[in-house]
Coordinates of C-alpha atoms and ligand atoms in Angstrom, one line a residue:
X200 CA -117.7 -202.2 -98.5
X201 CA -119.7 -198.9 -99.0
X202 CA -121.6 -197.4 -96.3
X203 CA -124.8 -198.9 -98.5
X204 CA -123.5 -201.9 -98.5
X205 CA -122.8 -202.4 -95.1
X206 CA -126.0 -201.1 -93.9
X207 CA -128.2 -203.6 -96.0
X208 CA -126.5 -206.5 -95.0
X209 CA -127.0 -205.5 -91.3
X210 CA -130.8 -204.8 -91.8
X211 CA -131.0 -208.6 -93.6
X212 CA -129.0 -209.9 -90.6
X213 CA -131.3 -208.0 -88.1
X214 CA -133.5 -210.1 -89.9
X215 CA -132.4 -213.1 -89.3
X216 CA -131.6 -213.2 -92.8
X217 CA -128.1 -214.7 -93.8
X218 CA -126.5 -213.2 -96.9
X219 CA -126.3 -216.7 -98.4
X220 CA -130.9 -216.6 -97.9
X221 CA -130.7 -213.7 -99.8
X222 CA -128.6 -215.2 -102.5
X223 CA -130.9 -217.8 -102.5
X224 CA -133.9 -215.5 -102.9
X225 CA -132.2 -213.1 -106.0
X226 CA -131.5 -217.1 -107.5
X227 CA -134.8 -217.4 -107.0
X228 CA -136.0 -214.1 -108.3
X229 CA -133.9 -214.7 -111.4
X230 CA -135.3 -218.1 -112.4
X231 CA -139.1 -216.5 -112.1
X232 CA -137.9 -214.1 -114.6
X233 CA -136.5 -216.5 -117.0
X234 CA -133.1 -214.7 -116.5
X235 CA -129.4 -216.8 -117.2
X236 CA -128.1 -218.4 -113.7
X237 CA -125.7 -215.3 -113.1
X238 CA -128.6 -213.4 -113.0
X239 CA -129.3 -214.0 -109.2
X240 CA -125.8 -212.9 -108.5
X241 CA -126.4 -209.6 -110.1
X242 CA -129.3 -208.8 -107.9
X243 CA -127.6 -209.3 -105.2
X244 CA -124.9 -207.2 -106.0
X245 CA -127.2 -204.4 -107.5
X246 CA -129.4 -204.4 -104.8
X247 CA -127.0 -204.2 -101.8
X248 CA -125.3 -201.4 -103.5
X249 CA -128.2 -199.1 -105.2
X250 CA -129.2 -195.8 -104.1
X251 CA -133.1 -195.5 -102.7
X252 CA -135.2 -194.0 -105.4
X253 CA -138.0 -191.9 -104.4
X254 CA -141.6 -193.9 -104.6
X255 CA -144.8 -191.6 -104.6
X256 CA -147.8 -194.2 -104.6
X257 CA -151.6 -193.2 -105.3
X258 CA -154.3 -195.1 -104.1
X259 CA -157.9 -194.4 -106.1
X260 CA -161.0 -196.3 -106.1
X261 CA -159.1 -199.3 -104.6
X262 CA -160.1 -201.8 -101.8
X263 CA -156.8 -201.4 -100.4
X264 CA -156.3 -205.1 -100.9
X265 CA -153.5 -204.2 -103.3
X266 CA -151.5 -202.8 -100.0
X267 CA -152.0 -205.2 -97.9
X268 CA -150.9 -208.1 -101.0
X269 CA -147.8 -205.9 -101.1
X270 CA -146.8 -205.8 -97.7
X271 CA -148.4 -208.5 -96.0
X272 CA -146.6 -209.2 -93.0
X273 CA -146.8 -212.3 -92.1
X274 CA -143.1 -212.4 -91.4
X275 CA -140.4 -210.2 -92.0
X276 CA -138.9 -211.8 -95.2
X277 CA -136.7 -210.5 -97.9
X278 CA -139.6 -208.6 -99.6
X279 CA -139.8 -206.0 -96.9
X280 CA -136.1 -205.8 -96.9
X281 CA -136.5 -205.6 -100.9
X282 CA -139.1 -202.6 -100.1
X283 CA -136.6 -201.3 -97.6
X284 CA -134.6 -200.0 -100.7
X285 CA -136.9 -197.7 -101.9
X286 CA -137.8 -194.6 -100.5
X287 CA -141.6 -194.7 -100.2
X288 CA -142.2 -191.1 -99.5
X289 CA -145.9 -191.4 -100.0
X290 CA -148.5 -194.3 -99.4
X291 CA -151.9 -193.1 -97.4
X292 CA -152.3 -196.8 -95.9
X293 CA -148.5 -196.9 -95.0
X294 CA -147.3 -193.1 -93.9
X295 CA -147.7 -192.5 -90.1
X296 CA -148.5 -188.6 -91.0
X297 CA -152.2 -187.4 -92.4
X298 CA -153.7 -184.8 -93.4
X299 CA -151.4 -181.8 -94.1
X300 CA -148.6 -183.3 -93.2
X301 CA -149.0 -186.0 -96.0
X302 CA -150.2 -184.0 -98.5
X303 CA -146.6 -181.5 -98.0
X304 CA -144.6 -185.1 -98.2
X305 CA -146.3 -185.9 -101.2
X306 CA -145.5 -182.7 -102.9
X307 CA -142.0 -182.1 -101.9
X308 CA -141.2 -185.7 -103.1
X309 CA -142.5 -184.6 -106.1
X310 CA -140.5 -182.0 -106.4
X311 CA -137.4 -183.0 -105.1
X312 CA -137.0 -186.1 -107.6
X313 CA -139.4 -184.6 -110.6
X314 CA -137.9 -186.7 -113.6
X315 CA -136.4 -189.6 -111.7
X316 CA -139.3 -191.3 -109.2
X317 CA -141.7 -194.4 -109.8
X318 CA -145.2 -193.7 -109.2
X319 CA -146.9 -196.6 -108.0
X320 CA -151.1 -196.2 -108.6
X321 CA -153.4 -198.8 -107.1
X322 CA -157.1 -198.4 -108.2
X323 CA -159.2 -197.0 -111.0
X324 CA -159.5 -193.5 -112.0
X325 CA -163.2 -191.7 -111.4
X326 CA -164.0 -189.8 -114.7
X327 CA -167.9 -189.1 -114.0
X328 CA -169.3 -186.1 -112.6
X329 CA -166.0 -184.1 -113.5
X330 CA -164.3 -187.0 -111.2
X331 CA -165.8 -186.3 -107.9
X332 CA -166.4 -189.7 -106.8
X333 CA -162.4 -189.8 -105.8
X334 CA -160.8 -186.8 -104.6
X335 CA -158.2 -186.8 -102.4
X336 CA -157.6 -183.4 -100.5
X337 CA -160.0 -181.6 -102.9
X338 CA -158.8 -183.0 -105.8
X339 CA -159.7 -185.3 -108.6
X340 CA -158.1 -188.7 -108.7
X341 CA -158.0 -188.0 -112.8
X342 CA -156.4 -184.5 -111.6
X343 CA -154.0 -185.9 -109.6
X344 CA -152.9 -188.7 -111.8
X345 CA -151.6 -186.3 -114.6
X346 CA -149.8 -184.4 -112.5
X347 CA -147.8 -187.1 -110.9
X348 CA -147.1 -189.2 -113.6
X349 CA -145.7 -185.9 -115.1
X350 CA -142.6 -186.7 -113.1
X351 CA -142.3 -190.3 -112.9
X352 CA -139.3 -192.1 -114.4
X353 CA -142.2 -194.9 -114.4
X354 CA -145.2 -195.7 -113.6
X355 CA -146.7 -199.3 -112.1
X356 CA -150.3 -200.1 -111.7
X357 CA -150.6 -202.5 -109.3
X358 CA -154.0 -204.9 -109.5
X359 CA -156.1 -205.1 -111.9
X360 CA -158.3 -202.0 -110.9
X361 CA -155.7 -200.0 -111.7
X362 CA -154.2 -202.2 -114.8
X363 CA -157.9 -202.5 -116.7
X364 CA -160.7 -201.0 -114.6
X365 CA -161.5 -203.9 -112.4
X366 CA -164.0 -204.2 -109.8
X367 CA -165.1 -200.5 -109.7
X368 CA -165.0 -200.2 -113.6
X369 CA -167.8 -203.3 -113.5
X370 CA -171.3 -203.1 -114.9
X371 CA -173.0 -200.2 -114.6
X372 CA -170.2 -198.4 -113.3
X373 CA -171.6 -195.4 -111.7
X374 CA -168.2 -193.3 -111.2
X375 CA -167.3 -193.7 -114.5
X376 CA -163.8 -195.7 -113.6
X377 CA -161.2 -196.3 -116.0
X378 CA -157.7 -197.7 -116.0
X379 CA -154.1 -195.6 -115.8
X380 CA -153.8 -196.2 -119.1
X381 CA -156.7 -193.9 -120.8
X382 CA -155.2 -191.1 -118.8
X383 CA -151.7 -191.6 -119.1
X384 CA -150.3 -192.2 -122.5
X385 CA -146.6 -190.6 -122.7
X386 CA -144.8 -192.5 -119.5
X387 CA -144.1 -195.7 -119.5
X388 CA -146.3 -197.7 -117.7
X389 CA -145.9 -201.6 -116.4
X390 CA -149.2 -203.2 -115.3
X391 CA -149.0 -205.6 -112.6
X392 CA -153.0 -207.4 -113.1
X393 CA -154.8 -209.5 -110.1
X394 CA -157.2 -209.1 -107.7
X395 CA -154.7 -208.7 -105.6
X396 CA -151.7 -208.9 -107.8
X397 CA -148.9 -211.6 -106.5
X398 CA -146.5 -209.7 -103.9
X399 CA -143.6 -211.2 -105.5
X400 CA -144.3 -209.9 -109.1
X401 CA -144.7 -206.7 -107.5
X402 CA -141.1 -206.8 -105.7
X403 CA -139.7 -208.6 -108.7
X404 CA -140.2 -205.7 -110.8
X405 CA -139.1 -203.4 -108.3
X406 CA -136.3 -205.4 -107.7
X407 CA -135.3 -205.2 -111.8
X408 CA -136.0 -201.5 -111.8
X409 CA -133.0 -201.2 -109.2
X410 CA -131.0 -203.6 -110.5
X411 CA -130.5 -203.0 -114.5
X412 CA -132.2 -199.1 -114.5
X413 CA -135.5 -200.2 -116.9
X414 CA -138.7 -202.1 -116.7
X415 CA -138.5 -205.5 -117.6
X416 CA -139.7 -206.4 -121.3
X417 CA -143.5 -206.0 -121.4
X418 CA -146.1 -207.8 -123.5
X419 CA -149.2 -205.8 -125.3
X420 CA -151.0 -205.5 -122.0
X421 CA -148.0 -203.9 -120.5
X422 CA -147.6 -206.9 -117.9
X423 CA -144.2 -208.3 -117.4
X424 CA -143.5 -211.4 -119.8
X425 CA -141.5 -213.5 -117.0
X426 CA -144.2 -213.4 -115.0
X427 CA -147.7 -213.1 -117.1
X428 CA -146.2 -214.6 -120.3
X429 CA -147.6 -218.0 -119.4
X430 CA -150.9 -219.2 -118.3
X431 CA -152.5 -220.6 -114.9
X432 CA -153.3 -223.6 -116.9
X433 CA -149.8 -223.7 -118.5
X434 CA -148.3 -224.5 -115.3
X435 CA -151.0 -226.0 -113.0
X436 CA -150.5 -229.1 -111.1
X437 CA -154.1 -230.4 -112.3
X438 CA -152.8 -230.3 -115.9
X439 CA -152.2 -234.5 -116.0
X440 CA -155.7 -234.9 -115.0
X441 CA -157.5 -232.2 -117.6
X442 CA -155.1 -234.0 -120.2
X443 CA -156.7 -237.1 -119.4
X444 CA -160.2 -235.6 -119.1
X445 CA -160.6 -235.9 -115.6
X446 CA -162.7 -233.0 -114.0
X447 CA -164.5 -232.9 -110.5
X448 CA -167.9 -232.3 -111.2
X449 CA -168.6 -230.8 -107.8
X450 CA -166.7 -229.5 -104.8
X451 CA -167.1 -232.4 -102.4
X452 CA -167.2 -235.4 -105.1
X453 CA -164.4 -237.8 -105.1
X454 CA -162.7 -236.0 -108.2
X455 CA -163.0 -232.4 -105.8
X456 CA -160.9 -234.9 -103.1
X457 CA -158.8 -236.1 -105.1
X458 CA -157.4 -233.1 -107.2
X459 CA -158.9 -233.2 -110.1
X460 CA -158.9 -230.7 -112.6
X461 CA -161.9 -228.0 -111.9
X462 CA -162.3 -227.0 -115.2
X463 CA -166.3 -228.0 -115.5
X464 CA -166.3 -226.1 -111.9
X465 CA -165.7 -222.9 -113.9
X466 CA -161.8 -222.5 -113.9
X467 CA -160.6 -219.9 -116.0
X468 CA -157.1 -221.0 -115.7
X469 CA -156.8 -221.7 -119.7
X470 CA -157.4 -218.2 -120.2
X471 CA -155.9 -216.3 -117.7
X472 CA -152.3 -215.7 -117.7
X473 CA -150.7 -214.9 -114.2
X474 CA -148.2 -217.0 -112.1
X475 CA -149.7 -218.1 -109.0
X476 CA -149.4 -221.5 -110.3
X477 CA -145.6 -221.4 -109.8
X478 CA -144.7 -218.7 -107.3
X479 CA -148.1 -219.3 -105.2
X480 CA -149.0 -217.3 -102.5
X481 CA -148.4 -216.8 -98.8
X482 CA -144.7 -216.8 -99.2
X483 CA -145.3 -219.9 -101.6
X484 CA -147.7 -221.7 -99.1
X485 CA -150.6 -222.8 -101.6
X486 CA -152.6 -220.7 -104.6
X487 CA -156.3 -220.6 -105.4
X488 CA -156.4 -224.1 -107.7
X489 CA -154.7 -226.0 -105.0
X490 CA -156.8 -224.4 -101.9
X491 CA -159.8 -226.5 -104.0
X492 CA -161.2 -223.4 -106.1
X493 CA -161.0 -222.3 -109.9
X494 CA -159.5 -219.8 -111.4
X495 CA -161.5 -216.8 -111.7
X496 CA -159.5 -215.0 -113.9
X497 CA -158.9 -211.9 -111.5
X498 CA -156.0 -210.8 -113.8
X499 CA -157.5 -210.5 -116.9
X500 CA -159.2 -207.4 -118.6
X501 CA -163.3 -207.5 -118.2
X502 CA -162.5 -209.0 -114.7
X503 CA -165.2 -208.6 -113.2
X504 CA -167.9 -208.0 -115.8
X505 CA -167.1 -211.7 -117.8
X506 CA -168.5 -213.5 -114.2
X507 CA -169.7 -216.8 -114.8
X508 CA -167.3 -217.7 -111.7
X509 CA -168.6 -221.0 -111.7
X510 CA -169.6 -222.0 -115.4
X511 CA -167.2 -224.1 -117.5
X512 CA -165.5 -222.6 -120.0
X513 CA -167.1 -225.3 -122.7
X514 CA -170.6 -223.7 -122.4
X515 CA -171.5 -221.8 -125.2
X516 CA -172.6 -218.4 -122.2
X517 CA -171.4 -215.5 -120.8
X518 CA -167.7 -217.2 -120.0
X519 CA -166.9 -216.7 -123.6
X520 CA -166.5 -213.2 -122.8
X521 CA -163.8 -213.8 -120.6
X522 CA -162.1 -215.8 -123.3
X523 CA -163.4 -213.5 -126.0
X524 CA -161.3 -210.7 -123.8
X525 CA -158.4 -212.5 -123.8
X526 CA -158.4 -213.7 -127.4
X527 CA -159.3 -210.4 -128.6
X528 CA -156.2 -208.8 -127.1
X529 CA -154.3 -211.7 -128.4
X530 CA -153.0 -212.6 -125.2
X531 CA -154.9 -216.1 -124.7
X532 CA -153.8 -216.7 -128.7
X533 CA -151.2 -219.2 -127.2
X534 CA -153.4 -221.0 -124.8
X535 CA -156.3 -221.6 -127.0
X536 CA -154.1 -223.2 -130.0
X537 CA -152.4 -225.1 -126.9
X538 CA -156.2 -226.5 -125.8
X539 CA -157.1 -227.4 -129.5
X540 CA -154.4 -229.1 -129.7
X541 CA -154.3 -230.8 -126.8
X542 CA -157.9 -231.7 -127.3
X543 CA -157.2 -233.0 -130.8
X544 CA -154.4 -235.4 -129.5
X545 CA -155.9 -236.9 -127.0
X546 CA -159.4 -236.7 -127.7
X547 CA -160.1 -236.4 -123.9
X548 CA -163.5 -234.9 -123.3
X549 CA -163.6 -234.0 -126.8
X550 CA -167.8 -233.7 -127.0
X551 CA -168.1 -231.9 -124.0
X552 CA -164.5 -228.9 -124.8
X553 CA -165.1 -229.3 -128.6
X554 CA -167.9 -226.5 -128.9
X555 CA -165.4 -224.2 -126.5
X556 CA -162.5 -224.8 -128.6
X557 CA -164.1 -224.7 -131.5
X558 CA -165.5 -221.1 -130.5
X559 CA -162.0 -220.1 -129.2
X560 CA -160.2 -221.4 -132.2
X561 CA -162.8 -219.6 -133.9
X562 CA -162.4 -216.1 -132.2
X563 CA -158.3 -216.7 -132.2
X564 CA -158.4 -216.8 -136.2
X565 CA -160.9 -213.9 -136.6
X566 CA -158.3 -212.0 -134.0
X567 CA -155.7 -213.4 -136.4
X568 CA -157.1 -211.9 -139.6
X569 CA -158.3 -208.7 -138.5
X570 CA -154.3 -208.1 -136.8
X571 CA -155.5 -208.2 -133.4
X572 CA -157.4 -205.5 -133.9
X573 CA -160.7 -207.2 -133.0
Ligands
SF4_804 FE1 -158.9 -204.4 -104.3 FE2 -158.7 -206.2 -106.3 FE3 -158.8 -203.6 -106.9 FE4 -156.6 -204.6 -105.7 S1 -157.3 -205.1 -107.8 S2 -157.7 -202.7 -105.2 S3 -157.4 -206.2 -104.4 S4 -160.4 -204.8 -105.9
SF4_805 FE1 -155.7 -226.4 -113.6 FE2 -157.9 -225.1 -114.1 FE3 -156.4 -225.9 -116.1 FE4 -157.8 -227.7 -114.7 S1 -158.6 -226.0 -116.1 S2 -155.6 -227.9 -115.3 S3 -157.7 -226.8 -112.7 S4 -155.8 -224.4 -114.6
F3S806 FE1 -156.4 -214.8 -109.6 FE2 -156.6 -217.1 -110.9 FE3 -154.4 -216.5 -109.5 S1 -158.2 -216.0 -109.7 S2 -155.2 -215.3 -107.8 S3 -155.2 -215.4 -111.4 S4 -155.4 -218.5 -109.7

């Protein structure tokens, strides 16, 4: 056993983490990712044994919810330990150093692993007034962005601020945000979407990275299939009762108490693809649908700017937009063909959804014939 080795399993057991709980968790990690059974085994092997790689993370305009998703610390668990075997040489929220100090870590990091570190970027890039609405020791966040994903092996945006705009990109957008991708177009870039994003996801890729040397496989948005290539609706525990047109019309009705499916409550779960429904959060305590509250679609492009938080999908409004986003990046294709579908089999609700499929099925075929292109 290596020196590597060795030291990871002692940091697990330190811990309190037996070698068999981690087996369990790369199993686990594996089956997320749609991976074959030997999979987890791999991990586990990969991970004990590979070297740190350098990780140089920018934070833009960002709430900094994105870091605290990422390294919540409600108790150690084997997602620190899987952060433990990277080298995180620079993270503003995270380093103990500041000001000069932190700005000399950041740049010697850079150059001592130029071609072979991941930068990590949470938040949206400021483009407005020549950028000054985000400069970080006098320089532009636009600035700073090009020069660092200059040297990355890869690049990961973490939440949807820094996957599609987000929150700071939203109506009227004074700073003039934009996502990673309009600045960066020659690295390879993996968007992790969600407002947060799901810390799991976030270790999972890293986890993949170290283990077979390349992102996972990506669909058009970037996002990792095994984790986004499914929707909340797909997989939600609500599903019987939509499917049998059962929907609380309020949130302290009898249908509210007794699970029913919150689509008239505005859930945006049948357009939103993201995996809270099977991962969940809080180290797999509960999820947003099952804490009594709909989908808002936090991982999806035009987050925030769609809104209608609270309007049903069906009405002919402003959630359309939301749908209208997804469909027109073909990403909710799959979802709205499942709905029509759905709705035409079992004819649940079909006077109140029809108009909404209708429109979707409508939007998915125009999406269709233009090539995705519209
Ligand atoms: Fe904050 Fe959400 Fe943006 Fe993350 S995606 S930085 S949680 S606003
Ligand atoms: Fe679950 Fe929302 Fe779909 Fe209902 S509409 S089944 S609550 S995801
Ligand atoms: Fe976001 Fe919907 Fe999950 S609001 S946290 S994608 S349930």
């Amino acid at each position: 056993m290596t020196d590597s080795e060795s030291g990871f399993l002692e940091r697990l057991s330190s811990h309190g983490i037996s070698r068999s709980d981690f087996l369990k968790y790369c199993s686990a990690l594996a089956a997320f990712m749609a991976l074959p059974p030997e999979a987890g085994q791999i991990f586990a092997d990969s991970l004990e044994k590979a070297p740190r790689p350098s990780v140089i993370w920018l934070s833009f305009q960002e709430c900094t919810g994105c870091t605290e998703s990422a390294i919540r610390s409600h108790s150690p668990d084997i997602e620190d330990l899987i952060l433990e075997k990277i080298s995180l040489d620079y993270q503003e929220t995270l380093m103990a150093g500041s000001g000069a100090q932190s700005e000399a870590a950041l740049h010697d990091a850079r150059k001592k692993n130029f071609g072979k570190y991941i930068l990590i970027v949470g938040g949206s890039v400021a483009t407005g007034e020549d950028g000054i609405y985000c400069c970080i020791a006098g320089r532009t966040s636009e600035d700073l962005l090009k020069e660092f994903a200059e040297g990355a092996a890869a690049i990961i945006t973490v939440g949807t601020c820094a996957s599609y705009g987000g929150i700071p990109m939203a109506f009227p957008n004074p700073t003039k945000a934009v996502p990673v991708s309009k600045i960066v177009t020659n690295r390879p870039i993996v968007s992790i979407p969600g407002c947060p994003p799901i810390p799991t996801v976030m270790t999972g890729v890293i986890a993949y990275f170290l283990t077979y040397g390349k992102l996972p496989e990506l669909d058009s948005l970037r996002r990792p299939r095994a984790f986004f290539g499914d929707t909340i609706h797909d997989r939600c525990y609500r599903r019987p009762y939509y499917d049998r047109g059962k929907f609380a019309k309020s949130f302290q009705d009898t249908g509210a108490q007794k699970d029913w499916c919150l689509f008239e409550l505005g859930c945006k779960g049948p357009v939103t693809h993201n995996s809270c429904a099977r991962i969940k959060w809080n180290q797999g305590t509960s999820w947003p649908v099952e804490s009594g509250h709909p989908c808002l679609g936090c991982a999806e492009p035009q987050f925030w700017d769609a809104g209608a938080f609270y309007k049903a999908l069906s009405m002919p409004s402003d959630p359309l937009k939301l749908a209208g986003a997804a469909l027109a990046t073909g990403a909710a294709l799959g979802a709205a063909s499942a709905l029509a579908s759905k709705a035409r089999k079992k004819k649940a609700k079909s006077v109140h959804t029809s108009m909404t499929l209708s429109d979707l099925k409508k939007q998915s075929d125009d999406t269709e014939k233009s090539g995705g292109k519209k």
